[in-house]
Coordinates of C-alpha atoms in Angstrom, one line a residue:
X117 CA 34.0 -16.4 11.3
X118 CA 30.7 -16.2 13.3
X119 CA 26.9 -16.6 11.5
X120 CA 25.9 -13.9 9.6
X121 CA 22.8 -12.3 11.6
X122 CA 21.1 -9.4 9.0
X123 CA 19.0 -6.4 11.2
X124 CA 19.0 -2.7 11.1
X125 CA 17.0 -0.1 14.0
X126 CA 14.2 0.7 11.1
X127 CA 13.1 -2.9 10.9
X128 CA 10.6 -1.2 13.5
X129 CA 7.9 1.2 12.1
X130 CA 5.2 2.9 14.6
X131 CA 1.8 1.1 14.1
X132 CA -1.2 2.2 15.7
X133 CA -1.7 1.3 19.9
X134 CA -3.4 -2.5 19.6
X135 CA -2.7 -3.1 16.3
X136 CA -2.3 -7.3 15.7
X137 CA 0.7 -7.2 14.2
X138 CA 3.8 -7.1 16.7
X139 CA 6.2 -5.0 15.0
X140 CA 8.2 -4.8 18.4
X141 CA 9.2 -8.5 17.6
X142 CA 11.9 -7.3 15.4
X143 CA 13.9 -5.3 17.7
X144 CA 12.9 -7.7 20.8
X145 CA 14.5 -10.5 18.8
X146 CA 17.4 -8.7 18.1
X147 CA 18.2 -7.6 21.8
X148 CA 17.4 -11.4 23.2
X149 CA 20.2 -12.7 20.5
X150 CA 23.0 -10.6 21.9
X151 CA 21.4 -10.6 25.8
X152 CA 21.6 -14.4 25.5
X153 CA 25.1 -14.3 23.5
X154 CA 23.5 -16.5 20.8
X155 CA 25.3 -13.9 18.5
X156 CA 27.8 -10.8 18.9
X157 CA 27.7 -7.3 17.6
X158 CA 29.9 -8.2 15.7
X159 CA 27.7 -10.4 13.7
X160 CA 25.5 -7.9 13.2
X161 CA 25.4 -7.1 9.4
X162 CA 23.4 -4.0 8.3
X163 CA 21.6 -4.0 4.9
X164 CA 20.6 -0.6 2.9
X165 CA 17.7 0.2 1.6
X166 CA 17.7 -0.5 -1.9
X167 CA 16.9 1.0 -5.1
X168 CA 13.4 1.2 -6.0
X169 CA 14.3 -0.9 -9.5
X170 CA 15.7 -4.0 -7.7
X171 CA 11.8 -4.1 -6.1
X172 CA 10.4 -3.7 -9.5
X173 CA 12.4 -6.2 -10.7
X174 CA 9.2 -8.3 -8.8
X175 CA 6.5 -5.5 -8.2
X176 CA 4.8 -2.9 -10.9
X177 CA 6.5 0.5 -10.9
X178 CA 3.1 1.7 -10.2
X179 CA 2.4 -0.6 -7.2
X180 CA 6.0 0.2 -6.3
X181 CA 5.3 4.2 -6.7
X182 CA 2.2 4.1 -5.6
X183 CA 2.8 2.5 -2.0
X184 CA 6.6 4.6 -0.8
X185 CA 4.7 7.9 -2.4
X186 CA 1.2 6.8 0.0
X187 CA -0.9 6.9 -2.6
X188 CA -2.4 3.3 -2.7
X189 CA -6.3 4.0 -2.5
X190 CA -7.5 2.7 0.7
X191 CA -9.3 -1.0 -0.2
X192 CA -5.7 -1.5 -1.2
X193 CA -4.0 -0.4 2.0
X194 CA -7.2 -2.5 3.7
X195 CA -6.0 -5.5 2.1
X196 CA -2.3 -5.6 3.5
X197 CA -3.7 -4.6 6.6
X198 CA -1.0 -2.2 7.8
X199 CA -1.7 1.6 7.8
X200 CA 0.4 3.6 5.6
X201 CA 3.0 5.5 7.2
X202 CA 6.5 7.0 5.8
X203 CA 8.1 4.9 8.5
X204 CA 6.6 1.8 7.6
X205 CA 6.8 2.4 3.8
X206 CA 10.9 3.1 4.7
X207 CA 10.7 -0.1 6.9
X208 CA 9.2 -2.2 3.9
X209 CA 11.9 -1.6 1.9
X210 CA 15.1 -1.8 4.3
X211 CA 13.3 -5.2 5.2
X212 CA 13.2 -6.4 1.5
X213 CA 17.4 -5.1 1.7
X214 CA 18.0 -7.3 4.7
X215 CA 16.9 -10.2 2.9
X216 CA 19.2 -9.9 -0.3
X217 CA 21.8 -9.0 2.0
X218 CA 20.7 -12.1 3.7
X219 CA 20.9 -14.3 0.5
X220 CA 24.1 -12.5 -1.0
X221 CA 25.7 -13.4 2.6
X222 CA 24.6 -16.8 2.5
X223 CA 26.3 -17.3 -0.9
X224 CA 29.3 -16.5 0.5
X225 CA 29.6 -18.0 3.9
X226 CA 26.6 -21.3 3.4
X227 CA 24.1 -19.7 6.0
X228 CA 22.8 -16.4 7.4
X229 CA 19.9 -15.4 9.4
X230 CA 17.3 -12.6 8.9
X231 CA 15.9 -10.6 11.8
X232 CA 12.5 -10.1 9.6
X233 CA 11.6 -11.1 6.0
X234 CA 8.9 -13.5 4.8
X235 CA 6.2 -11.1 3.3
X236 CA 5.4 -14.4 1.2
X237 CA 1.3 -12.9 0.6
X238 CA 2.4 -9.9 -1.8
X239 CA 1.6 -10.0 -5.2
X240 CA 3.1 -8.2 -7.7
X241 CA 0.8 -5.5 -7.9
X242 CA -0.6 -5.5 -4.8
X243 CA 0.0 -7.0 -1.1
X244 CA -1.8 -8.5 1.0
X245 CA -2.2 -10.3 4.6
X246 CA 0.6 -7.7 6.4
X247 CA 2.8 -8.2 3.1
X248 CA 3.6 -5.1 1.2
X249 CA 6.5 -6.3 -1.3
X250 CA 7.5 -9.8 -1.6
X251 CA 11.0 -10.0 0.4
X252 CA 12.3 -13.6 -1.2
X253 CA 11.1 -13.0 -4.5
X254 CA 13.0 -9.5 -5.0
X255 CA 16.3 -11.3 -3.4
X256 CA 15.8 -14.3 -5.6
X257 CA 15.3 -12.3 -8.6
X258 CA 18.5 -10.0 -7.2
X259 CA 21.2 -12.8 -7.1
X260 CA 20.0 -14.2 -9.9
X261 CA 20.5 -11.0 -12.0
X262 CA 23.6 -10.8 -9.9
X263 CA 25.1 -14.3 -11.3
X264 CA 25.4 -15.1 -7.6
X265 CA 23.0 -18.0 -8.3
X266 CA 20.5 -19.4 -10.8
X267 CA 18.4 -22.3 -9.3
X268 CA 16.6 -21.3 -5.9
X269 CA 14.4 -23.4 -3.6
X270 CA 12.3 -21.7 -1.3
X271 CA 11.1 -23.5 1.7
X272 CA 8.2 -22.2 3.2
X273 CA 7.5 -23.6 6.6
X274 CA 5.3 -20.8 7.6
X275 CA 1.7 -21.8 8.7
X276 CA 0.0 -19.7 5.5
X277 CA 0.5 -20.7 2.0
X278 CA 3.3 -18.6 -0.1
X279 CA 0.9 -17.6 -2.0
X280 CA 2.6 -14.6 -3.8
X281 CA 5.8 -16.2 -3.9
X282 CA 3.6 -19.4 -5.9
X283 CA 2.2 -17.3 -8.1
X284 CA 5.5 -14.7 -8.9
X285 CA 7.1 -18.0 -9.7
X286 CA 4.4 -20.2 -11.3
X287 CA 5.6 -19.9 -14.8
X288 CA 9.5 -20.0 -13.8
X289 CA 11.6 -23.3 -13.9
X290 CA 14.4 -21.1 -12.3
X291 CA 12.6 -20.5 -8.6
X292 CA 11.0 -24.2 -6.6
X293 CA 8.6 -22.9 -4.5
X294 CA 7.4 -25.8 -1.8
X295 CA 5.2 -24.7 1.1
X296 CA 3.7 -26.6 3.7
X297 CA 0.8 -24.9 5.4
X298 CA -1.9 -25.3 7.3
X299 CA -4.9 -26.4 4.7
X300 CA -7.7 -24.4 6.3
X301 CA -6.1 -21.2 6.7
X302 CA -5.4 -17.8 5.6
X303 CA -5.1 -17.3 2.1
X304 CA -8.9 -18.7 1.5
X305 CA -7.6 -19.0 -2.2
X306 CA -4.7 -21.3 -2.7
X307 CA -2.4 -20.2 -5.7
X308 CA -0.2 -23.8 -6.7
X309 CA 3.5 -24.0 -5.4
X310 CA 5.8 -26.0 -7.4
X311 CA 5.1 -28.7 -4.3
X312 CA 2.3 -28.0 -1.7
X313 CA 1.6 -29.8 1.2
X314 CA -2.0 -29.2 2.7
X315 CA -1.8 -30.2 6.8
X316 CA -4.6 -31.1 8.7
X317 CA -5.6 -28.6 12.1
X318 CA -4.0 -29.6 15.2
X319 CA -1.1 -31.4 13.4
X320 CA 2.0 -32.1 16.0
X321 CA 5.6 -32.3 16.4
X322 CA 6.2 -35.5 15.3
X323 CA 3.7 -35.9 12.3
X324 CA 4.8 -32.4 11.2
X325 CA 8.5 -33.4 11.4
X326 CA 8.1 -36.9 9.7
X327 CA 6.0 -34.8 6.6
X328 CA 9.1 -32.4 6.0
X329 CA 11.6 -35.6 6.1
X330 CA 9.9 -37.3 3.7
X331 CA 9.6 -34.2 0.9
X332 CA 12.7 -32.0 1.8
X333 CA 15.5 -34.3 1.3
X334 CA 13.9 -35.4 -2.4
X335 CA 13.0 -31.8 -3.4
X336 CA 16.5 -30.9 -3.0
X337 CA 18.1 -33.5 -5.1
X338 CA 15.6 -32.7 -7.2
X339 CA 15.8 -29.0 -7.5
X340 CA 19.7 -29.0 -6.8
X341 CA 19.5 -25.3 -6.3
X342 CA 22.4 -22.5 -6.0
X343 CA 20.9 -21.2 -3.0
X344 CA 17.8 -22.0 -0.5
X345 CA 15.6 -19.6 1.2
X346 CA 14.4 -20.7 4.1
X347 CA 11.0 -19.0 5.8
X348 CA 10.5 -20.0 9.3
X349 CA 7.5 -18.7 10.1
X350 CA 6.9 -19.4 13.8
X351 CA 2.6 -19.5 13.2
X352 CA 3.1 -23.6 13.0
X353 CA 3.3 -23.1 17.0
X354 CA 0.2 -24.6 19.3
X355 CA 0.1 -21.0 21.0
X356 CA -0.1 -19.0 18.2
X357 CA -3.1 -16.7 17.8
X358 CA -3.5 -17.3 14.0
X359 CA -1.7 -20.7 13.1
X360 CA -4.3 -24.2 13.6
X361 CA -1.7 -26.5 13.9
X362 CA 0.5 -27.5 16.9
X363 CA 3.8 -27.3 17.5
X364 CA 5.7 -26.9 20.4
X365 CA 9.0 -24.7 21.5
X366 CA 11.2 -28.3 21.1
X367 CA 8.9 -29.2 17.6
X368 CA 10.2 -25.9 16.3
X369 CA 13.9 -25.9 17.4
X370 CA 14.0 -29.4 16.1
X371 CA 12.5 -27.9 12.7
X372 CA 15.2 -25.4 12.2
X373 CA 18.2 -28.1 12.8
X374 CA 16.1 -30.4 10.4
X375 CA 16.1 -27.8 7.5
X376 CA 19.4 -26.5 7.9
X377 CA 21.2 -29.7 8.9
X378 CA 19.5 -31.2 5.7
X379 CA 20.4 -28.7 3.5
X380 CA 24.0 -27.9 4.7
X381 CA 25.1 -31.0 5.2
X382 CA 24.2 -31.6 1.2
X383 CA 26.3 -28.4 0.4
X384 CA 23.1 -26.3 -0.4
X385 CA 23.7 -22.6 1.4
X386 CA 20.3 -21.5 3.1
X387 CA 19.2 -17.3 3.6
X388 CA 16.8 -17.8 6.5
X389 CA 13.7 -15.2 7.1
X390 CA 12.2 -15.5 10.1
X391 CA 8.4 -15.5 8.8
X392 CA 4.9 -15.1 10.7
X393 CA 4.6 -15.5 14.3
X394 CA 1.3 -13.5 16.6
X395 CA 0.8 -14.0 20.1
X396 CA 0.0 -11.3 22.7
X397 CA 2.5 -12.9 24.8
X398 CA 5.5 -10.8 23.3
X399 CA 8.3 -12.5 25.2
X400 CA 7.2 -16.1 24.5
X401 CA 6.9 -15.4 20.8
X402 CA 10.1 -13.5 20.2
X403 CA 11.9 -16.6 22.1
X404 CA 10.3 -18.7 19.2
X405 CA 11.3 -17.2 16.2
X406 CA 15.0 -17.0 18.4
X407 CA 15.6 -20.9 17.8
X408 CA 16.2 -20.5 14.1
X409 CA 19.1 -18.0 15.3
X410 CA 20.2 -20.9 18.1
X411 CA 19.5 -24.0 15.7
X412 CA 21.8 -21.9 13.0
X413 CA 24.5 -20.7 15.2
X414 CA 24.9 -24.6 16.2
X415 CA 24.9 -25.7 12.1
X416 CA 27.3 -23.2 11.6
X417 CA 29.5 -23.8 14.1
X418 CA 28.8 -27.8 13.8
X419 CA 29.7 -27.3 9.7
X420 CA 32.5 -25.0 10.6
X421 CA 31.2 -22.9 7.7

């Protein structure tokens, strides 16, 4: 059995002609994964979109309603930053289904790997910062009303604080949330993680690596969780348009086989979202947020999960 890579053709949603966020990333990564045989069609799992009362399981039913109907009043839609569309409200969900699928596959096999996911800046009644409905707190919520799992961990590596995810979770012993960010970043207003780690601009590949060795490790004997979610946003990278700090290609790829070695190798299974990433160098970016696919496909195979 091969890793489990979630994506489906509607993870792409038209967006206007110069629009900062690159939607094409999604499908791009997807066609570099099987071009470069880091995985198979057969691989290839396809979520649905799911019912609208797993979402509200996180989100109002009137946030919910209110964004697939198009109704959100515009300072609303301003604040996500994505203009409404059917596609994109259709794409929103499937993307919230890839990651339970995601998790629920993880469960079962000790890893799998998104092709999207990581809308970690939506609240629950409103998003925010190109996040419409929170991805890893609908699938936590899902396997836990499941019985697939009780005690999560996410790990958010992204460069922007989880802030939803912090404050969907802040009242809830059952969800860890740690994320280490960029300090002087987007959100302006920090909400408080279970563990937050503030780093300083123009951090590098070694400094950022020895920071996660010292916390992960500890966090997850502490939290001994059921199941980890993993969000590796790509925005830590030195060429990123909207990240501060400074990795490189190699600082990344040795990232993702830090997390996932680290948490496999303790017997924790990890659901993997690929998080931020924005460049206007397309090609270079999706080939970033492709090492979590390589660095996973060589766990997998180095586990023999």
């Amino acid at each position: 059995m091969d890793l489990p890579i979630i994506y489906h053709k509607d993870y792409i949603a038209p967006l206007p002609p110069g629009h900062r966020f690159p939607m094409s990333k999604f499908r791009q990564l997807y066609e570099l994964l099987l071009a470069d045989e880091v995985t198979h069609p057969e691989q290839i799992h396809i979520p649905e979109r799911p019912p609208q009362e797993l979402i509200e399981l996180i989100h109002t039913p009137k946030y919910v309603q209110a964004y697939c109907d198009g109704t959100l009043e515009a300072n609303a839609q301003r604040r996500i930053g994505l203009p409404w569309s059917p596609a994109l409200a259709n794409r929103t969900c499937v993307a919230v289904g890839g990651t339970i699928l995601t998790a629920k596959l993880a469960i079962s096999h000790g890893l799998a790997c998104n092709t999207a996911g990581g809308t970690h800046h939506a609240f629950p009644s409103y998003g925010s910062g190109f996040c419409i409905f929170n991805d890893l707190a609908v699938a936590s919520r899902v396997v836990q009303k499941l019985g697939l799992a009780q005690k999560i961990l996410i790990v958010d590596l992204d460069v922007h604080q989880g802030d939803g995810t912090a404050f969907i979770f802040q009242n809830d012993d059952s969800v860890f949330t740690f994320s280490m960010h960029c300090e002087v970043n987007f959100p302006n207003t920090k909400q408080k993680s279970d563990l937050d780690i503030p780093l300083p601009v123009g951090i590098e590949d070694d400094i950022y690596l020895q920071v996660l060795a010292h916390y992960l490790p500890d966090v997850l004997s502490q939290v001994k969780p059921d199941l980890v979610f993993y969000d590796a946003g790509v925005d830590t990278h030195i060429a990123d348009k909207l990240g501060k700090l400074a990795l490189t290609d190699t600082g990344l790829f040795r990232r993702e086989m830090q997390v996932l070695t680290t948490c496999v190798n303790a017997g924790y299974p990890v659901a993997c979202v690929i998080g931020g990433g924005y460049a206007d160098d397309m090609k270079s970016l999706v080939w970033r947020h492709s090492l979590l696919h390589r660095a996973a496909s060589q766990v997998y195979q180095q586990f023999r999960l």
